[in-house]
């Protein structure tokens, strides 16, 4: 007797896609071989759960199973009697009624193709029926990774929601929303077809200091008044480690400096200088600035006088 995918997943025949998906994930996590090493019963249960999900998560396969056109393994079913199941809504026949003698003579391959042509294919010169084509074996996941892992690349072992563990290589410079394809890491086929692929969508966590513009790195660097006026060599962070940078004398607020090759994959890092005032203006600094202002006539807003 053929197995029932609805009973295996514990859902009603009227269950919607969300209910089926939830039931599959719960059972797959419980019976996954990685979580039940050496347990043959759990392994068999996991295979049945995967096969049931393969049928019910695909609308075409689910309809075919409900109508008795394929079995639990996705293979076509047929009866050796008149085929009256293919009538259209008006009562007319869409196909010739094939009787028992039709399978004993004539071209069996043509008969099978006429009846089941929409659900599978024939292989090779032998004319053997290959069964229901398994087209829904790809798995889709989403992971969140650190900014630095995305910038420099890394290797990660991740556990998916269904309990499956995957080893992935994160290429340097991967972008937010980009997908990684893991060939053969999707759902296994019930037949001879290869396993599906796993697609992992990458979400990037923001960094405390760095931001990205393609492969360039941007960084705001605070400097003091004396560093801006007198100039100074300071250390600034890059994704490759700290480097020494010379702040020119008289550096203006918002000035940008380029650090060649310090970005992602040979791109650059751009630092933006931000002059910060001290927390407290003491009398010494106030007197020094007042004396300087009395001796110099510096008017930074002179160009606005004509407005």
PDB file of C-alpha atoms in Angstrom:
ATOM      1  CA  UNK A   1       0.000   0.000   0.000  1.00  0.00           C
ATOM      2  CA  UNK A   2       1.364   3.380  -0.982  1.00  0.00           C
ATOM      3  CA  UNK A   3       2.291   5.743   1.816  1.00  0.00           C
ATOM      4  CA  UNK A   4       0.220   8.874   2.435  1.00  0.00           C
ATOM      5  CA  UNK A   5       2.258  12.151   2.556  1.00  0.00           C
ATOM      6  CA  UNK A   6      -0.535  13.868   4.510  1.00  0.00           C
ATOM      7  CA  UNK A   7      -0.374  11.255   7.279  1.00  0.00           C
ATOM      8  CA  UNK A   8       3.433  11.349   7.357  1.00  0.00           C
ATOM      9  CA  UNK A   9       3.512  15.132   7.862  1.00  0.00           C
ATOM     10  CA  UNK A  10       0.461  15.006  10.142  1.00  0.00           C
ATOM     11  CA  UNK A  11      -1.581  17.551   8.174  1.00  0.00           C
ATOM     12  CA  UNK A  12      -5.090  17.628   6.749  1.00  0.00           C
ATOM     13  CA  UNK A  13      -5.663  17.298   3.008  1.00  0.00           C
ATOM     14  CA  UNK A  14      -6.900  20.892   3.051  1.00  0.00           C
ATOM     15  CA  UNK A  15      -3.653  22.169   4.637  1.00  0.00           C
ATOM     16  CA  UNK A  16      -2.196  25.288   3.048  1.00  0.00           C
ATOM     17  CA  UNK A  17       1.423  25.820   1.984  1.00  0.00           C
ATOM     18  CA  UNK A  18       2.400  27.515   5.259  1.00  0.00           C
ATOM     19  CA  UNK A  19       1.031  24.650   7.380  1.00  0.00           C
ATOM     20  CA  UNK A  20       2.818  22.041   5.268  1.00  0.00           C
ATOM     21  CA  UNK A  21       6.105  23.933   5.426  1.00  0.00           C
ATOM     22  CA  UNK A  22       5.853  24.325   9.209  1.00  0.00           C
ATOM     23  CA  UNK A  23       5.063  20.637   9.731  1.00  0.00           C
ATOM     24  CA  UNK A  24       7.965  19.572   7.512  1.00  0.00           C
ATOM     25  CA  UNK A  25      10.495  21.789   9.283  1.00  0.00           C
ATOM     26  CA  UNK A  26       9.405  20.570  12.717  1.00  0.00           C
ATOM     27  CA  UNK A  27       9.662  16.895  11.782  1.00  0.00           C
ATOM     28  CA  UNK A  28      12.839  17.290   9.713  1.00  0.00           C
ATOM     29  CA  UNK A  29      14.590  18.917  12.634  1.00  0.00           C
ATOM     30  CA  UNK A  30      13.461  16.132  14.969  1.00  0.00           C
ATOM     31  CA  UNK A  31      14.503  13.223  12.734  1.00  0.00           C
ATOM     32  CA  UNK A  32      17.488  14.694  10.883  1.00  0.00           C
ATOM     33  CA  UNK A  33      20.315  12.092  10.625  1.00  0.00           C
ATOM     34  CA  UNK A  34      22.854  14.566  12.006  1.00  0.00           C
ATOM     35  CA  UNK A  35      20.838  14.754  15.215  1.00  0.00           C
ATOM     36  CA  UNK A  36      20.212  11.000  15.335  1.00  0.00           C
ATOM     37  CA  UNK A  37      23.529   9.360  14.417  1.00  0.00           C
ATOM     38  CA  UNK A  38      23.262   5.603  13.862  1.00  0.00           C
ATOM     39  CA  UNK A  39      19.465   5.600  14.277  1.00  0.00           C
ATOM     40  CA  UNK A  40      18.141   3.700  11.236  1.00  0.00           C
ATOM     41  CA  UNK A  41      14.523   4.258  12.218  1.00  0.00           C
ATOM     42  CA  UNK A  42      15.047   8.039  12.366  1.00  0.00           C
ATOM     43  CA  UNK A  43      16.872   7.955   9.022  1.00  0.00           C
ATOM     44  CA  UNK A  44      13.957   6.087   7.399  1.00  0.00           C
ATOM     45  CA  UNK A  45      11.503   8.508   8.969  1.00  0.00           C
ATOM     46  CA  UNK A  46      13.511  11.455   7.652  1.00  0.00           C
ATOM     47  CA  UNK A  47      13.440   9.993   4.118  1.00  0.00           C
ATOM     48  CA  UNK A  48       9.673   9.619   4.299  1.00  0.00           C
ATOM     49  CA  UNK A  49       9.288  13.170   5.634  1.00  0.00           C
ATOM     50  CA  UNK A  50      11.437  14.550   2.790  1.00  0.00           C
ATOM     51  CA  UNK A  51       9.496  12.557   0.191  1.00  0.00           C
ATOM     52  CA  UNK A  52       6.164  13.708   1.627  1.00  0.00           C
ATOM     53  CA  UNK A  53       7.297  17.338   1.554  1.00  0.00           C
ATOM     54  CA  UNK A  54       8.557  16.872  -2.007  1.00  0.00           C
ATOM     55  CA  UNK A  55       5.026  15.881  -3.054  1.00  0.00           C
ATOM     56  CA  UNK A  56       2.982  18.368  -1.042  1.00  0.00           C
ATOM     57  CA  UNK A  57       5.202  21.438  -1.489  1.00  0.00           C
ATOM     58  CA  UNK A  58       4.867  21.230  -5.282  1.00  0.00           C
ATOM     59  CA  UNK A  59       1.336  22.206  -6.447  1.00  0.00           C
ATOM     60  CA  UNK A  60       1.570  20.100  -9.615  1.00  0.00           C
ATOM     61  CA  UNK A  61       2.763  16.988  -7.778  1.00  0.00           C
ATOM     62  CA  UNK A  62       0.218  17.479  -5.011  1.00  0.00           C
ATOM     63  CA  UNK A  63      -2.627  17.669  -7.530  1.00  0.00           C
ATOM     64  CA  UNK A  64      -1.315  14.628  -9.363  1.00  0.00           C
ATOM     65  CA  UNK A  65      -1.136  12.632  -6.113  1.00  0.00           C
ATOM     66  CA  UNK A  66      -4.610  13.729  -4.981  1.00  0.00           C
ATOM     67  CA  UNK A  67      -6.018  12.594  -8.337  1.00  0.00           C
ATOM     68  CA  UNK A  68      -4.251   9.253  -8.069  1.00  0.00           C
ATOM     69  CA  UNK A  69      -1.986   9.933 -11.024  1.00  0.00           C
ATOM     70  CA  UNK A  70       1.275   9.427  -9.111  1.00  0.00           C
ATOM     71  CA  UNK A  71       2.187   7.458  -6.010  1.00  0.00           C
ATOM     72  CA  UNK A  72       4.186   8.446  -2.911  1.00  0.00           C
ATOM     73  CA  UNK A  73       7.465   7.970  -4.795  1.00  0.00           C
ATOM     74  CA  UNK A  74       6.290  10.266  -7.587  1.00  0.00           C
ATOM     75  CA  UNK A  75       5.849   7.423 -10.053  1.00  0.00           C
ATOM     76  CA  UNK A  76       2.809   7.326 -12.376  1.00  0.00           C
ATOM     77  CA  UNK A  77       0.021   4.914 -11.490  1.00  0.00           C
ATOM     78  CA  UNK A  78      -2.237   3.178 -13.991  1.00  0.00           C
ATOM     79  CA  UNK A  79      -4.993   0.550 -14.003  1.00  0.00           C
ATOM     80  CA  UNK A  80      -5.500  -2.199 -16.581  1.00  0.00           C
ATOM     81  CA  UNK A  81      -9.006  -1.145 -17.462  1.00  0.00           C
ATOM     82  CA  UNK A  82     -10.752   1.486 -19.526  1.00  0.00           C
ATOM     83  CA  UNK A  83      -9.300   4.959 -18.867  1.00  0.00           C
ATOM     84  CA  UNK A  84     -12.340   7.161 -18.363  1.00  0.00           C
ATOM     85  CA  UNK A  85     -10.514   9.520 -15.989  1.00  0.00           C
ATOM     86  CA  UNK A  86      -9.512  11.994 -18.648  1.00  0.00           C
ATOM     87  CA  UNK A  87     -12.907  13.494 -19.501  1.00  0.00           C
ATOM     88  CA  UNK A  88     -13.163  17.266 -19.816  1.00  0.00           C
ATOM     89  CA  UNK A  89     -15.724  19.408 -18.011  1.00  0.00           C
ATOM     90  CA  UNK A  90     -18.281  19.045 -20.804  1.00  0.00           C
ATOM     91  CA  UNK A  91     -18.295  15.253 -20.548  1.00  0.00           C
ATOM     92  CA  UNK A  92     -16.333  14.765 -23.767  1.00  0.00           C
ATOM     93  CA  UNK A  93     -13.272  12.521 -23.897  1.00  0.00           C
ATOM     94  CA  UNK A  94      -9.886  14.228 -24.193  1.00  0.00           C
ATOM     95  CA  UNK A  95      -8.114  10.915 -24.779  1.00  0.00           C
ATOM     96  CA  UNK A  96      -8.847   7.562 -26.382  1.00  0.00           C
ATOM     97  CA  UNK A  97     -10.195   4.967 -23.926  1.00  0.00           C
ATOM     98  CA  UNK A  98      -7.385   2.492 -23.532  1.00  0.00           C
ATOM     99  CA  UNK A  99      -8.520  -1.058 -22.777  1.00  0.00           C
ATOM    100  CA  UNK A 100      -6.511  -3.949 -21.379  1.00  0.00           C
ATOM    101  CA  UNK A 101      -5.655  -5.192 -24.862  1.00  0.00           C
ATOM    102  CA  UNK A 102      -4.024  -1.866 -25.716  1.00  0.00           C
ATOM    103  CA  UNK A 103      -1.223  -2.688 -23.287  1.00  0.00           C
ATOM    104  CA  UNK A 104      -0.636  -6.066 -24.860  1.00  0.00           C
ATOM    105  CA  UNK A 105      -0.218  -4.853 -28.373  1.00  0.00           C
ATOM    106  CA  UNK A 106       0.724  -1.747 -30.289  1.00  0.00           C
ATOM    107  CA  UNK A 107       3.222   0.843 -29.096  1.00  0.00           C
ATOM    108  CA  UNK A 108       3.146   0.900 -25.272  1.00  0.00           C
ATOM    109  CA  UNK A 109       5.432   3.928 -25.222  1.00  0.00           C
ATOM    110  CA  UNK A 110       2.925   5.977 -27.238  1.00  0.00           C
ATOM    111  CA  UNK A 111       0.118   4.930 -24.931  1.00  0.00           C
ATOM    112  CA  UNK A 112       2.028   5.912 -21.799  1.00  0.00           C
ATOM    113  CA  UNK A 113       3.096   9.177 -23.376  1.00  0.00           C
ATOM    114  CA  UNK A 114      -0.511  10.072 -24.268  1.00  0.00           C
ATOM    115  CA  UNK A 115      -1.788   9.336 -20.790  1.00  0.00           C
ATOM    116  CA  UNK A 116       1.094  10.541 -18.616  1.00  0.00           C
ATOM    117  CA  UNK A 117       2.908  12.905 -20.960  1.00  0.00           C
ATOM    118  CA  UNK A 118       2.278  15.869 -18.691  1.00  0.00           C
ATOM    119  CA  UNK A 119       3.901  14.221 -15.700  1.00  0.00           C
ATOM    120  CA  UNK A 120       7.142  12.592 -16.813  1.00  0.00           C
ATOM    121  CA  UNK A 121       9.280  11.432 -19.700  1.00  0.00           C
ATOM    122  CA  UNK A 122      10.728   8.462 -21.464  1.00  0.00           C
ATOM    123  CA  UNK A 123      14.379   7.559 -21.410  1.00  0.00           C
ATOM    124  CA  UNK A 124      16.657   6.126 -24.054  1.00  0.00           C
ATOM    125  CA  UNK A 125      15.858   3.720 -26.826  1.00  0.00           C
ATOM    126  CA  UNK A 126      14.337   1.157 -24.457  1.00  0.00           C
ATOM    127  CA  UNK A 127      11.238   3.315 -24.017  1.00  0.00           C
ATOM    128  CA  UNK A 128      11.202   2.779 -20.210  1.00  0.00           C
ATOM    129  CA  UNK A 129       9.089   5.292 -18.234  1.00  0.00           C
ATOM    130  CA  UNK A 130      11.254   7.389 -15.930  1.00  0.00           C
ATOM    131  CA  UNK A 131       8.532   8.497 -13.522  1.00  0.00           C
ATOM    132  CA  UNK A 132       7.472  11.870 -12.195  1.00  0.00           C
ATOM    133  CA  UNK A 133      10.099  14.512 -12.837  1.00  0.00           C
ATOM    134  CA  UNK A 134      11.454  15.813  -9.542  1.00  0.00           C
ATOM    135  CA  UNK A 135      11.714  19.576 -10.068  1.00  0.00           C
ATOM    136  CA  UNK A 136      11.456  20.967  -6.533  1.00  0.00           C
ATOM    137  CA  UNK A 137      14.610  19.802  -4.788  1.00  0.00           C
ATOM    138  CA  UNK A 138      16.321  23.171  -4.311  1.00  0.00           C
ATOM    139  CA  UNK A 139      16.475  24.542  -0.777  1.00  0.00           C
ATOM    140  CA  UNK A 140      16.536  28.246   0.102  1.00  0.00           C
ATOM    141  CA  UNK A 141      18.032  29.737   3.256  1.00  0.00           C
ATOM    142  CA  UNK A 142      19.028  33.137   4.648  1.00  0.00           C
ATOM    143  CA  UNK A 143      21.952  33.926   6.961  1.00  0.00           C
ATOM    144  CA  UNK A 144      23.342  37.053   8.642  1.00  0.00           C
ATOM    145  CA  UNK A 145      27.112  37.540   8.572  1.00  0.00           C
ATOM    146  CA  UNK A 146      29.526  40.078  10.023  1.00  0.00           C
ATOM    147  CA  UNK A 147      30.744  43.056   8.004  1.00  0.00           C
ATOM    148  CA  UNK A 148      34.357  41.892   8.195  1.00  0.00           C
ATOM    149  CA  UNK A 149      33.547  38.357   7.026  1.00  0.00           C
ATOM    150  CA  UNK A 150      31.845  39.844   3.987  1.00  0.00           C
ATOM    151  CA  UNK A 151      34.708  42.245   3.308  1.00  0.00           C
ATOM    152  CA  UNK A 152      37.604  39.811   3.697  1.00  0.00           C
ATOM    153  CA  UNK A 153      35.928  36.441   3.103  1.00  0.00           C
ATOM    154  CA  UNK A 154      35.763  33.542   5.523  1.00  0.00           C
ATOM    155  CA  UNK A 155      34.690  29.940   5.990  1.00  0.00           C
ATOM    156  CA  UNK A 156      31.650  29.249   8.134  1.00  0.00           C
ATOM    157  CA  UNK A 157      29.757  26.204   9.378  1.00  0.00           C
ATOM    158  CA  UNK A 158      26.112  27.103   9.734  1.00  0.00           C
ATOM    159  CA  UNK A 159      23.070  25.221  11.013  1.00  0.00           C
ATOM    160  CA  UNK A 160      19.902  25.797   9.028  1.00  0.00           C
ATOM    161  CA  UNK A 161      16.361  26.035  10.512  1.00  0.00           C
ATOM    162  CA  UNK A 162      15.671  22.403   9.526  1.00  0.00           C
ATOM    163  CA  UNK A 163      18.726  21.223  11.494  1.00  0.00           C
ATOM    164  CA  UNK A 164      20.932  20.673   8.466  1.00  0.00           C
ATOM    165  CA  UNK A 165      24.573  21.727   8.860  1.00  0.00           C
ATOM    166  CA  UNK A 166      26.396  23.267   5.902  1.00  0.00           C
ATOM    167  CA  UNK A 167      29.992  24.367   5.400  1.00  0.00           C
ATOM    168  CA  UNK A 168      30.102  27.511   3.298  1.00  0.00           C
ATOM    169  CA  UNK A 169      32.858  29.683   1.889  1.00  0.00           C
ATOM    170  CA  UNK A 170      32.076  33.395   2.005  1.00  0.00           C
ATOM    171  CA  UNK A 171      33.898  35.134  -0.857  1.00  0.00           C
ATOM    172  CA  UNK A 172      35.587  38.465  -0.160  1.00  0.00           C
ATOM    173  CA  UNK A 173      33.443  41.403  -1.212  1.00  0.00           C
ATOM    174  CA  UNK A 174      30.080  39.641  -1.118  1.00  0.00           C
ATOM    175  CA  UNK A 175      27.177  42.108  -1.141  1.00  0.00           C
ATOM    176  CA  UNK A 176      24.060  42.325   0.966  1.00  0.00           C
ATOM    177  CA  UNK A 177      21.286  40.245  -0.605  1.00  0.00           C
ATOM    178  CA  UNK A 178      23.665  38.202  -2.765  1.00  0.00           C
ATOM    179  CA  UNK A 179      23.051  34.453  -2.970  1.00  0.00           C
ATOM    180  CA  UNK A 180      25.536  31.628  -2.563  1.00  0.00           C
ATOM    181  CA  UNK A 181      24.840  28.444  -4.505  1.00  0.00           C
ATOM    182  CA  UNK A 182      25.837  25.177  -2.845  1.00  0.00           C
ATOM    183  CA  UNK A 183      25.586  22.524  -5.531  1.00  0.00           C
ATOM    184  CA  UNK A 184      24.031  19.243  -4.433  1.00  0.00           C
ATOM    185  CA  UNK A 185      23.223  20.493  -0.910  1.00  0.00           C
ATOM    186  CA  UNK A 186      19.467  20.721  -1.430  1.00  0.00           C
ATOM    187  CA  UNK A 187      16.871  17.998  -0.983  1.00  0.00           C
ATOM    188  CA  UNK A 188      17.743  14.493  -2.098  1.00  0.00           C
ATOM    189  CA  UNK A 189      15.818  12.924  -4.946  1.00  0.00           C
ATOM    190  CA  UNK A 190      13.730   9.818  -4.428  1.00  0.00           C
ATOM    191  CA  UNK A 191      14.871   8.534  -7.819  1.00  0.00           C
ATOM    192  CA  UNK A 192      18.135   8.575  -9.706  1.00  0.00           C
ATOM    193  CA  UNK A 193      18.123  12.308 -10.298  1.00  0.00           C
ATOM    194  CA  UNK A 194      20.839  14.319  -8.528  1.00  0.00           C
ATOM    195  CA  UNK A 195      20.077  16.167  -5.317  1.00  0.00           C
ATOM    196  CA  UNK A 196      18.923  19.757  -5.586  1.00  0.00           C
ATOM    197  CA  UNK A 197      21.020  22.803  -4.797  1.00  0.00           C
ATOM    198  CA  UNK A 198      20.980  25.019  -1.711  1.00  0.00           C
ATOM    199  CA  UNK A 199      20.726  28.774  -2.188  1.00  0.00           C
ATOM    200  CA  UNK A 200      21.861  30.886   0.773  1.00  0.00           C
ATOM    201  CA  UNK A 201      20.902  34.582   0.757  1.00  0.00           C
ATOM    202  CA  UNK A 202      23.410  36.729   2.655  1.00  0.00           C
ATOM    203  CA  UNK A 203      22.391  39.559   4.967  1.00  0.00           C
ATOM    204  CA  UNK A 204      25.202  41.831   6.200  1.00  0.00           C
ATOM    205  CA  UNK A 205      25.410  43.192   9.736  1.00  0.00           C
ATOM    206  CA  UNK A 206      26.429  46.875   9.870  1.00  0.00           C
ATOM    207  CA  UNK A 207      29.850  47.772  11.292  1.00  0.00           C
ATOM    208  CA  UNK A 208      30.366  50.246  14.126  1.00  0.00           C
ATOM    209  CA  UNK A 209      32.713  52.460  12.087  1.00  0.00           C
ATOM    210  CA  UNK A 210      33.088  51.262   8.500  1.00  0.00           C
ATOM    211  CA  UNK A 211      30.622  51.678   5.659  1.00  0.00           C
ATOM    212  CA  UNK A 212      30.881  50.437   2.072  1.00  0.00           C
ATOM    213  CA  UNK A 213      30.587  51.979  -1.365  1.00  0.00           C
ATOM    214  CA  UNK A 214      30.963  48.978  -3.653  1.00  0.00           C
ATOM    215  CA  UNK A 215      34.454  47.758  -2.667  1.00  0.00           C
ATOM    216  CA  UNK A 216      35.622  51.099  -1.247  1.00  0.00           C
ATOM    217  CA  UNK A 217      35.562  51.570   2.517  1.00  0.00           C
ATOM    218  CA  UNK A 218      34.483  54.860   4.121  1.00  0.00           C
ATOM    219  CA  UNK A 219      35.429  55.945   7.613  1.00  0.00           C
ATOM    220  CA  UNK A 220      34.812  59.115   9.638  1.00  0.00           C
ATOM    221  CA  UNK A 221      37.890  60.004  11.728  1.00  0.00           C
ATOM    222  CA  UNK A 222      37.578  62.543  14.572  1.00  0.00           C
ATOM    223  CA  UNK A 223      40.569  64.834  15.155  1.00  0.00           C
ATOM    224  CA  UNK A 224      41.266  67.546  17.719  1.00  0.00           C
ATOM    225  CA  UNK A 225      41.719  71.282  17.099  1.00  0.00           C
ATOM    226  CA  UNK A 226      45.478  71.128  17.610  1.00  0.00           C
ATOM    227  CA  UNK A 227      45.796  68.156  15.218  1.00  0.00           C
ATOM    228  CA  UNK A 228      43.851  70.077  12.584  1.00  0.00           C
ATOM    229  CA  UNK A 229      45.901  73.273  13.012  1.00  0.00           C
ATOM    230  CA  UNK A 230      49.372  71.861  13.575  1.00  0.00           C
ATOM    231  CA  UNK A 231      49.102  68.628  11.631  1.00  0.00           C
ATOM    232  CA  UNK A 232      50.016  65.229  13.066  1.00  0.00           C
ATOM    233  CA  UNK A 233      50.605  61.585  12.274  1.00  0.00           C
ATOM    234  CA  UNK A 234      47.805  59.422  13.673  1.00  0.00           C
ATOM    235  CA  UNK A 235      46.792  55.780  13.476  1.00  0.00           C
ATOM    236  CA  UNK A 236      43.476  54.939  11.804  1.00  0.00           C
ATOM    237  CA  UNK A 237      41.777  51.552  11.426  1.00  0.00           C
ATOM    238  CA  UNK A 238      41.344  49.760   8.101  1.00  0.00           C
ATOM    239  CA  UNK A 239      39.782  46.360   7.379  1.00  0.00           C
ATOM    240  CA  UNK A 240      43.354  45.060   7.040  1.00  0.00           C
ATOM    241  CA  UNK A 241      44.596  46.531  10.330  1.00  0.00           C
ATOM    242  CA  UNK A 242      45.666  49.999  11.592  1.00  0.00           C
ATOM    243  CA  UNK A 243      47.860  52.264   9.443  1.00  0.00           C
ATOM    244  CA  UNK A 244      49.605  55.577  10.073  1.00  0.00           C
ATOM    245  CA  UNK A 245      48.194  58.660   8.335  1.00  0.00           C
ATOM    246  CA  UNK A 246      49.610  62.200   8.179  1.00  0.00           C
ATOM    247  CA  UNK A 247      47.055  64.918   8.944  1.00  0.00           C
ATOM    248  CA  UNK A 248      48.205  68.035   7.016  1.00  0.00           C
ATOM    249  CA  UNK A 249      48.576  71.405   8.793  1.00  0.00           C
ATOM    250  CA  UNK A 250      45.399  73.441   8.596  1.00  0.00           C
ATOM    251  CA  UNK A 251      43.199  70.422   7.832  1.00  0.00           C
ATOM    252  CA  UNK A 252      39.614  71.498   7.291  1.00  0.00           C
ATOM    253  CA  UNK A 253      36.563  69.831   8.756  1.00  0.00           C
ATOM    254  CA  UNK A 254      35.238  67.312   6.217  1.00  0.00           C
ATOM    255  CA  UNK A 255      38.559  66.917   4.375  1.00  0.00           C
ATOM    256  CA  UNK A 256      38.909  63.482   2.744  1.00  0.00           C
ATOM    257  CA  UNK A 257      42.106  61.465   2.558  1.00  0.00           C
ATOM    258  CA  UNK A 258      42.584  58.387   0.380  1.00  0.00           C
ATOM    259  CA  UNK A 259      44.306  55.243   1.620  1.00  0.00           C
ATOM    260  CA  UNK A 260      45.190  53.387  -1.566  1.00  0.00           C
ATOM    261  CA  UNK A 261      44.591  49.644  -1.619  1.00  0.00           C
ATOM    262  CA  UNK A 262      43.139  49.513   1.885  1.00  0.00           C
ATOM    263  CA  UNK A 263      39.603  48.693   0.779  1.00  0.00           C
ATOM    264  CA  UNK A 264      38.041  45.404  -0.351  1.00  0.00           C
ATOM    265  CA  UNK A 265      39.944  43.325  -2.931  1.00  0.00           C
ATOM    266  CA  UNK A 266      42.452  46.084  -3.685  1.00  0.00           C
ATOM    267  CA  UNK A 267      40.007  48.983  -3.650  1.00  0.00           C
ATOM    268  CA  UNK A 268      40.597  52.073  -1.477  1.00  0.00           C
ATOM    269  CA  UNK A 269      39.626  53.408   1.921  1.00  0.00           C
ATOM    270  CA  UNK A 270      38.529  57.019   2.240  1.00  0.00           C
ATOM    271  CA  UNK A 271      38.726  58.754   5.592  1.00  0.00           C
ATOM    272  CA  UNK A 272      36.740  61.907   6.330  1.00  0.00           C
ATOM    273  CA  UNK A 273      38.197  64.232   8.984  1.00  0.00           C
ATOM    274  CA  UNK A 274      35.809  65.558  11.610  1.00  0.00           C
ATOM    275  CA  UNK A 275      37.208  68.276  13.882  1.00  0.00           C
ATOM    276  CA  UNK A 276      35.843  67.876  17.380  1.00  0.00           C
ATOM    277  CA  UNK A 277      35.855  70.529  20.066  1.00  0.00           C
ATOM    278  CA  UNK A 278      37.195  69.642  23.511  1.00  0.00           C
ATOM    279  CA  UNK A 279      34.622  68.865  26.167  1.00  0.00           C
ATOM    280  CA  UNK A 280      35.643  71.914  28.178  1.00  0.00           C
ATOM    281  CA  UNK A 281      37.047  75.224  26.911  1.00  0.00           C
ATOM    282  CA  UNK A 282      39.436  76.270  29.674  1.00  0.00           C
ATOM    283  CA  UNK A 283      40.770  79.807  30.215  1.00  0.00           C
ATOM    284  CA  UNK A 284      44.124  78.992  28.617  1.00  0.00           C
ATOM    285  CA  UNK A 285      42.577  77.955  25.305  1.00  0.00           C
ATOM    286  CA  UNK A 286      40.098  80.820  25.418  1.00  0.00           C
ATOM    287  CA  UNK A 287      42.848  83.421  25.981  1.00  0.00           C
ATOM    288  CA  UNK A 288      45.003  81.959  23.192  1.00  0.00           C
ATOM    289  CA  UNK A 289      42.142  82.092  20.690  1.00  0.00           C
ATOM    290  CA  UNK A 290      41.142  85.603  21.727  1.00  0.00           C
ATOM    291  CA  UNK A 291      44.702  86.919  21.253  1.00  0.00           C
ATOM    292  CA  UNK A 292      44.904  85.201  17.856  1.00  0.00           C
ATOM    293  CA  UNK A 293      41.579  86.701  16.751  1.00  0.00           C
ATOM    294  CA  UNK A 294      42.658  90.212  17.820  1.00  0.00           C
ATOM    295  CA  UNK A 295      45.721  90.026  15.608  1.00  0.00           C
ATOM    296  CA  UNK A 296      44.072  88.445  12.555  1.00  0.00           C
ATOM    297  CA  UNK A 297      41.102  89.466  10.475  1.00  0.00           C
ATOM    298  CA  UNK A 298      39.748  86.134   9.322  1.00  0.00           C
ATOM    299  CA  UNK A 299      36.206  86.268   7.895  1.00  0.00           C
ATOM    300  CA  UNK A 300      35.064  82.830   6.694  1.00  0.00           C
ATOM    301  CA  UNK A 301      31.552  84.138   5.831  1.00  0.00           C
ATOM    302  CA  UNK A 302      32.662  87.127   3.770  1.00  0.00           C
ATOM    303  CA  UNK A 303      31.326  85.572   0.557  1.00  0.00           C
ATOM    304  CA  UNK A 304      27.813  85.636   2.062  1.00  0.00           C
ATOM    305  CA  UNK A 305      27.712  89.402   2.598  1.00  0.00           C
ATOM    306  CA  UNK A 306      26.431  90.037  -0.922  1.00  0.00           C
ATOM    307  CA  UNK A 307      23.337  87.854  -0.376  1.00  0.00           C
TER     308      UNK A 307
END
